[in-house]
Short mmCIF file of C-alpha atoms and ligand atoms in Angstrom, two decimals:
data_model
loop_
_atom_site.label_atom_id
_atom_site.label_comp_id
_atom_site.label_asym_id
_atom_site.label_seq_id
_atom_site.Cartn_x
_atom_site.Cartn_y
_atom_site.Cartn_z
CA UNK A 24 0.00 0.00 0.00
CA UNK A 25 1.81 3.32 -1.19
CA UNK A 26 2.58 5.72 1.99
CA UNK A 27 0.17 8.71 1.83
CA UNK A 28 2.26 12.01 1.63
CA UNK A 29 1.00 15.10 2.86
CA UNK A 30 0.83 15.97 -1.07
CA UNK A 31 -1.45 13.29 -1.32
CA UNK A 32 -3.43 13.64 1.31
CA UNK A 33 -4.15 17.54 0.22
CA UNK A 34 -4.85 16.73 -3.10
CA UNK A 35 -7.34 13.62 -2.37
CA UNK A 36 -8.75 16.68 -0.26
CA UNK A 37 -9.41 18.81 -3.57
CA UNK A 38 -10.37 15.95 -5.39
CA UNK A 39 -13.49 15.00 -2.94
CA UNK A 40 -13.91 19.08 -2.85
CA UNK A 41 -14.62 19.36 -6.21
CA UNK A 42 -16.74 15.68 -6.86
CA UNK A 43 -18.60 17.18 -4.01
CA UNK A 44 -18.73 20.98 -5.17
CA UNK A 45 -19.88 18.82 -8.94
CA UNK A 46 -22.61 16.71 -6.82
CA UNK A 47 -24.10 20.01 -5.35
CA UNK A 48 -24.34 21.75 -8.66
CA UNK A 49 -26.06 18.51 -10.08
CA UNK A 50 -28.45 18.45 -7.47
CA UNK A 51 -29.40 22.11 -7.39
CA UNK A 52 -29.70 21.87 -11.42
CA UNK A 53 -32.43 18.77 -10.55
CA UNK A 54 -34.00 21.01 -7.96
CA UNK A 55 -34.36 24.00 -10.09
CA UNK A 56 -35.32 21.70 -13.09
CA UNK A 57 -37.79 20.87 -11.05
CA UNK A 58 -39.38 23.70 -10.21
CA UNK A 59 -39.37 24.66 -13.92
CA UNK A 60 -41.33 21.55 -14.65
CA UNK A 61 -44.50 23.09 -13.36
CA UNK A 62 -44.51 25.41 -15.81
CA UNK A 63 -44.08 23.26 -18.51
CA UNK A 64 -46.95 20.54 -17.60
CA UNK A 65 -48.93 23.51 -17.50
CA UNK A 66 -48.81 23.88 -21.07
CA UNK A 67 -48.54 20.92 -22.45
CA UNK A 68 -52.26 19.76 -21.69
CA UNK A 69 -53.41 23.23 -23.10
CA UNK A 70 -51.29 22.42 -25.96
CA UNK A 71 -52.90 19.33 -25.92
CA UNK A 72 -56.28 19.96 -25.68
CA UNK A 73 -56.14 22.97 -28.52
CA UNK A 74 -55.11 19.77 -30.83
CA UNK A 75 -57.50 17.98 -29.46
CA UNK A 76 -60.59 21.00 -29.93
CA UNK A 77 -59.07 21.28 -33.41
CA UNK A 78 -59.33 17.74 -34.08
CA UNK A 79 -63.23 17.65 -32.63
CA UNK A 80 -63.95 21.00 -34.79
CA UNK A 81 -62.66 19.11 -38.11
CA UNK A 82 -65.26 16.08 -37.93
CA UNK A 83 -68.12 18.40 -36.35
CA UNK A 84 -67.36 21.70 -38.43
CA UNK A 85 -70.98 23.26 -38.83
CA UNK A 86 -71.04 24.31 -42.86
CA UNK A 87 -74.27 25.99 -42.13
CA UNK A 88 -73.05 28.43 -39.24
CA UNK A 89 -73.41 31.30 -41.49
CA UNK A 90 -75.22 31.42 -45.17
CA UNK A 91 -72.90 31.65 -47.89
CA UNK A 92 -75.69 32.83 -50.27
CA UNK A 93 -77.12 35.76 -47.83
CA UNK A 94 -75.76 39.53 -48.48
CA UNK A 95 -73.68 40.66 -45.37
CA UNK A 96 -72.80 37.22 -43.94
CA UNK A 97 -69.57 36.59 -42.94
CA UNK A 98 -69.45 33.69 -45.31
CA UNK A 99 -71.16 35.26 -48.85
CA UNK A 100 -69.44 34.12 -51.62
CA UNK A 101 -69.32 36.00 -54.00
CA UNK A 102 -67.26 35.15 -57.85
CA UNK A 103 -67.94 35.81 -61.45
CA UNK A 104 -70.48 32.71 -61.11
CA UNK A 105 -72.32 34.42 -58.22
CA UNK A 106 -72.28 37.86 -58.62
CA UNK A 107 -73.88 40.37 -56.06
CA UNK A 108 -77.30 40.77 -55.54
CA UNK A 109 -78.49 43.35 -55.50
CA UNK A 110 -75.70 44.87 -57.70
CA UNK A 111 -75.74 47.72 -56.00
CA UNK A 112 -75.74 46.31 -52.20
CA UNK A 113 -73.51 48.36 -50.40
CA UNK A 114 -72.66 47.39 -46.10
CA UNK A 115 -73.96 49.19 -43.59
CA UNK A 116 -71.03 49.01 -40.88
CA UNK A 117 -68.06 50.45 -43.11
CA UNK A 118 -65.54 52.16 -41.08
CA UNK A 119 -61.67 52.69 -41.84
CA UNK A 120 -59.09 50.19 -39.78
CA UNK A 121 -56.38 51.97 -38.04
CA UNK A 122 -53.67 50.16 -39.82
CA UNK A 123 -51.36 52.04 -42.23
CA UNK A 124 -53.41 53.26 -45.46
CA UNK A 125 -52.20 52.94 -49.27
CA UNK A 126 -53.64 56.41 -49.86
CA UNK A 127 -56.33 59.29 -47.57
CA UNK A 128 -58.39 57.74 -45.17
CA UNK A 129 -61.04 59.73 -47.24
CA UNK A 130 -61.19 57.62 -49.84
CA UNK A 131 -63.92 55.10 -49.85
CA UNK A 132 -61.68 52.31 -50.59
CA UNK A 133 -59.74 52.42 -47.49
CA UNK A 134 -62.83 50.65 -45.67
CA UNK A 135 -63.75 47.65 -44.66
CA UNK A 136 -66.65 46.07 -42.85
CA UNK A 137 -66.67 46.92 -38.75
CA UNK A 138 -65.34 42.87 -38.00
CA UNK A 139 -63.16 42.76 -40.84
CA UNK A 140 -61.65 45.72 -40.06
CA UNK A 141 -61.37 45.36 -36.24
CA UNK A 142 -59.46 42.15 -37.33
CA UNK A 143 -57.12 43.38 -39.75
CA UNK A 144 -56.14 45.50 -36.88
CA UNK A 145 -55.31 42.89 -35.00
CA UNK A 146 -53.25 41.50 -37.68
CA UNK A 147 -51.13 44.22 -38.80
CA UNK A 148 -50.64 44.69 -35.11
CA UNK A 149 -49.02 40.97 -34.90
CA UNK A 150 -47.12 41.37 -38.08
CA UNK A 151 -45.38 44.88 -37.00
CA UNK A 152 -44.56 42.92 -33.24
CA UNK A 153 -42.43 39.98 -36.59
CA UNK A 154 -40.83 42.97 -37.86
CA UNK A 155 -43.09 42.80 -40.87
CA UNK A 156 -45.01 46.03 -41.99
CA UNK A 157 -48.58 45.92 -44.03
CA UNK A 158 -50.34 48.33 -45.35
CA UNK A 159 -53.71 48.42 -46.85
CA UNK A 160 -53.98 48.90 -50.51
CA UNK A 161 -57.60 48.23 -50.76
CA UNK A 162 -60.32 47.54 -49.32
CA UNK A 163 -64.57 47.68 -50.12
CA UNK A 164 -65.03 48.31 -53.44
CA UNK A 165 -68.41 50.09 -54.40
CA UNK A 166 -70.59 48.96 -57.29
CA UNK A 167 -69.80 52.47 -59.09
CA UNK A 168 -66.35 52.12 -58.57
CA UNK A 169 -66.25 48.42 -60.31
CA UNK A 170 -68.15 50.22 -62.96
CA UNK A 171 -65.42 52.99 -63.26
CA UNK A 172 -63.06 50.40 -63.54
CA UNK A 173 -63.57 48.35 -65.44
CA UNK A 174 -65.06 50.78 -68.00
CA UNK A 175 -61.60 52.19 -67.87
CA UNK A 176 -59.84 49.13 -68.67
CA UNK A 177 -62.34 48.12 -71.50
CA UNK A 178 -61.26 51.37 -73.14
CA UNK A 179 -57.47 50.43 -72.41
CA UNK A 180 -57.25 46.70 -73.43
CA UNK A 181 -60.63 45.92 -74.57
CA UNK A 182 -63.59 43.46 -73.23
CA UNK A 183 -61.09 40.18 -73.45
CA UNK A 184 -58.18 42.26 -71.71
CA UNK A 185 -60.19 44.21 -69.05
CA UNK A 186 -61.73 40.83 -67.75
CA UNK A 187 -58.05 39.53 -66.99
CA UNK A 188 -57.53 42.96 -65.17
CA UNK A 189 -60.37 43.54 -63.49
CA UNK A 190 -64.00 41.75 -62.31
CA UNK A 191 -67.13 42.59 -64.28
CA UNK A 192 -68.40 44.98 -61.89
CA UNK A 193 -70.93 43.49 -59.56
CA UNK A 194 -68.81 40.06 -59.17
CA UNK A 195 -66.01 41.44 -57.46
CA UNK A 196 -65.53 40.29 -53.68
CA UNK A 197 -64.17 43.76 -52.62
CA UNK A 198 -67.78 44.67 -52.71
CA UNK A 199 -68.90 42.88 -49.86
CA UNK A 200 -66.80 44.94 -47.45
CA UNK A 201 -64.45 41.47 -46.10
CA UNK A 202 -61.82 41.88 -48.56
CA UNK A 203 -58.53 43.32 -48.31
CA UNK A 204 -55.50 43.86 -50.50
CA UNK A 205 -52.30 43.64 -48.21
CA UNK A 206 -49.23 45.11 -49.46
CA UNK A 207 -45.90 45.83 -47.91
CA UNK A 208 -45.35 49.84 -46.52
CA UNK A 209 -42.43 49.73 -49.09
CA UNK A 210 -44.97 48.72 -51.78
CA UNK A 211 -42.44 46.50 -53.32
CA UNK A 212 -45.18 43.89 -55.59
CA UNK A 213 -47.97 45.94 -55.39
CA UNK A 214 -50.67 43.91 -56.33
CA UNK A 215 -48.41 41.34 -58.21
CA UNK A 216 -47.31 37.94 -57.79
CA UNK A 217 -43.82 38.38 -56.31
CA UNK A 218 -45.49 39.52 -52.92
CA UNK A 219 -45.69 35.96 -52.35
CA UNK A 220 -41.80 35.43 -52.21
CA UNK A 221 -41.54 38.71 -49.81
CA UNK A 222 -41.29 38.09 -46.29
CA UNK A 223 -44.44 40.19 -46.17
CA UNK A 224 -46.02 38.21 -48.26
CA UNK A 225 -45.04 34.50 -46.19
CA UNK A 226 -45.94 35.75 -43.24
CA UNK A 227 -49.37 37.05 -44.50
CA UNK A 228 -50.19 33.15 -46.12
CA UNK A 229 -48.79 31.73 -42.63
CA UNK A 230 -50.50 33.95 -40.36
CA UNK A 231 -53.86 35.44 -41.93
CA UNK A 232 -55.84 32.56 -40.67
CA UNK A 233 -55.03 33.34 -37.31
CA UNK A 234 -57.34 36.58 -37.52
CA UNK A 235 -59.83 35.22 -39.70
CA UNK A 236 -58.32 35.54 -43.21
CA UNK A 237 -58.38 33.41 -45.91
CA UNK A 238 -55.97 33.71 -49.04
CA UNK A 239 -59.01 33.20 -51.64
CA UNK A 240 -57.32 33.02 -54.83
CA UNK A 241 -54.79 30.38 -54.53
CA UNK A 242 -51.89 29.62 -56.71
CA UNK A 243 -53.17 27.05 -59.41
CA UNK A 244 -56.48 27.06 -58.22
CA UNK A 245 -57.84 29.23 -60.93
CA UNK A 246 -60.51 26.87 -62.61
CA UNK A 247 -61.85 26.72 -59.09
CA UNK A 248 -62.15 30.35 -58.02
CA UNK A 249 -61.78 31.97 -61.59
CA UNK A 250 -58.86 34.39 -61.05
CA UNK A 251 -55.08 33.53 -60.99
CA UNK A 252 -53.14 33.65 -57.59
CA UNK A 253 -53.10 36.35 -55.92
CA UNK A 254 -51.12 36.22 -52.35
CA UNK A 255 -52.17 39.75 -52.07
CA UNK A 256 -55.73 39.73 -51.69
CA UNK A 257 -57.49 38.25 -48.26
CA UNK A 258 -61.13 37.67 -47.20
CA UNK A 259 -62.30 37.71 -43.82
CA UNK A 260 -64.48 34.53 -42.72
CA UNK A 261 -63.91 34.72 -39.22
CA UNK A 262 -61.80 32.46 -37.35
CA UNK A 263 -64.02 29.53 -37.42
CA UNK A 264 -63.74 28.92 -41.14
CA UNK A 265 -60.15 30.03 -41.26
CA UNK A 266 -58.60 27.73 -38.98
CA UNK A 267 -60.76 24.93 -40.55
CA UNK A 268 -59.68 26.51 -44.35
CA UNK A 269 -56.43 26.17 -42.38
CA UNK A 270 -56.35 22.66 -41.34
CA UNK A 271 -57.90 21.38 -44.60
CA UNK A 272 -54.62 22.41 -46.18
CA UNK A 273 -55.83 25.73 -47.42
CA UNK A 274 -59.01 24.57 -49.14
CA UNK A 275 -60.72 27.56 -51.23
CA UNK A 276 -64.15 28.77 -50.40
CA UNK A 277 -65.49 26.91 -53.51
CA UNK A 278 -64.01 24.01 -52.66
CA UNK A 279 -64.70 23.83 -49.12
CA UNK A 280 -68.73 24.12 -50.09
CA UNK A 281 -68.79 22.35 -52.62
CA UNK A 282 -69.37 24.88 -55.23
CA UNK A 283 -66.82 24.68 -57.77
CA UNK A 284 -68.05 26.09 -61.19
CA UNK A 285 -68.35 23.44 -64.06
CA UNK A 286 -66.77 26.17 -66.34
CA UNK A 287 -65.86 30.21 -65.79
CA UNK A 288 -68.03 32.22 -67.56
CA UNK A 289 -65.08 34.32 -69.30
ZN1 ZN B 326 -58.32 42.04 -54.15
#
């Protein structure tokens, strides 16, 4: 057995220091994980249970919450195939969202139904806290207005030309008062495809649900809603139909109800 020095001794003495000064940190680490731990079952059955109210939503969805035929319901649908009626409805509850504007407040187009609007709020509010800023490039659309434009764009490109630009007035879903064109503050892609590839434009086709948006015209989904994609434009549904929209892998409107048009009238 090899004589123990006093060098020895001291630095067995260290040794059992430290594995003990190791063993305390290891067992204050467990403590304190420990106390953490609360906080973490606590959400994990909320997490849980929103998965599990999602999952109960998908197989009980009610498709006949709100009319999809009735002016001023949250669900109207309204395409070139079903076309406003009366032309000239106009909604009551217009008002203009405090979110940053395209152009005057005063103009008619920066409006959007009370809901809608009160919503879009909400989600400019949560894109600005991402370090993404939207701006509203256009809202409710009046019948006169359609008429205006399109007129205008008949004159420019004729009938076949203005149709690709612009809905037949009466058919256009800007009219009902839930649909928005989003468009970054720097207005790079105004109104044209690239918005999609922006950062503004990902986080509006992750996140729009979320405040009761839907991203209507889809990219190759234009037999089924008759106009090409268009990452720009959203429609308010509420949140019910969004998340579902949502979970169903982004199903359009159409699709969802089962209207899908045989053929597009032009
Ligand atoms: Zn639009």
């Amino acid at each position: 057995m090899p004589i123990l020095t006093l060098r020895d001794y001291n630095k067995n003495m260290r040794k059992k220091a430290f594995y003990g000064l190791v063993t305390f940190i290891s067992l204050m680490l467990t403590v304190w994980l420990t106390l953490y731990k609360p906080d973490n079952k606590a959400t994990a059955p909320s997490a849980k249970s929103t998965t599990q109210t999602t999952a109960d939503t998908t197989s009980t969805f009610n498709k006949q919450l709100y009319s999809i035929d009735q002016p001023g319901s949250i669900w109207w649908i309204v395409n070139k195939v079903r076309p406003v009626n009366p032309a000239t409805y106009a909604p009551d509850d217009l008002v203009v969202p405090a979110v940053p504007l395209r152009v005057s407040a005063g103009d008619g187009e920066m409006r959007l139904r009370k809901e809608a609007a009160t919503a879009l709020e909400k989600l400019v509010q949560a894109a600005t806290q991402d370090k993404i800023n939207l701006m509203l490039a256009s809202g409710y659309r009046s019948y006169q207005l359609q008429v205006a434009v399109y007129n205008a764009n008949v004159q420019k490109y004729g009938q076949a030309g203005a149709d690709k630009q612009s809905a037949r007035p009466g058919t256009s879903e800007h009219q009902t008062g839930l649909a928005a064109d989003m468009e970054p503050v720097s207005r790079q892609c105004e109104t044209e495809q690239c918005f999609g590839d922006l950062p503004e434009g990902q986080w509006l086709a992750a996140n729009a649900y979320k405040y009761g948006f839907v991203i209507h015209y889809q990219e190759n989904k234009d037999a089924v809603t008759g106009y090409e994609y268009e990452p720009w434009h959203i429609r308010y549904v509420g949140t019910d139909l969004s998340t579902e929209l949502h979970n169903q892998n982004n199903l359009t409107l159409e699709e969802f109800f089962d209207i899908v048009p045989d053929h597009q009238p032009y």
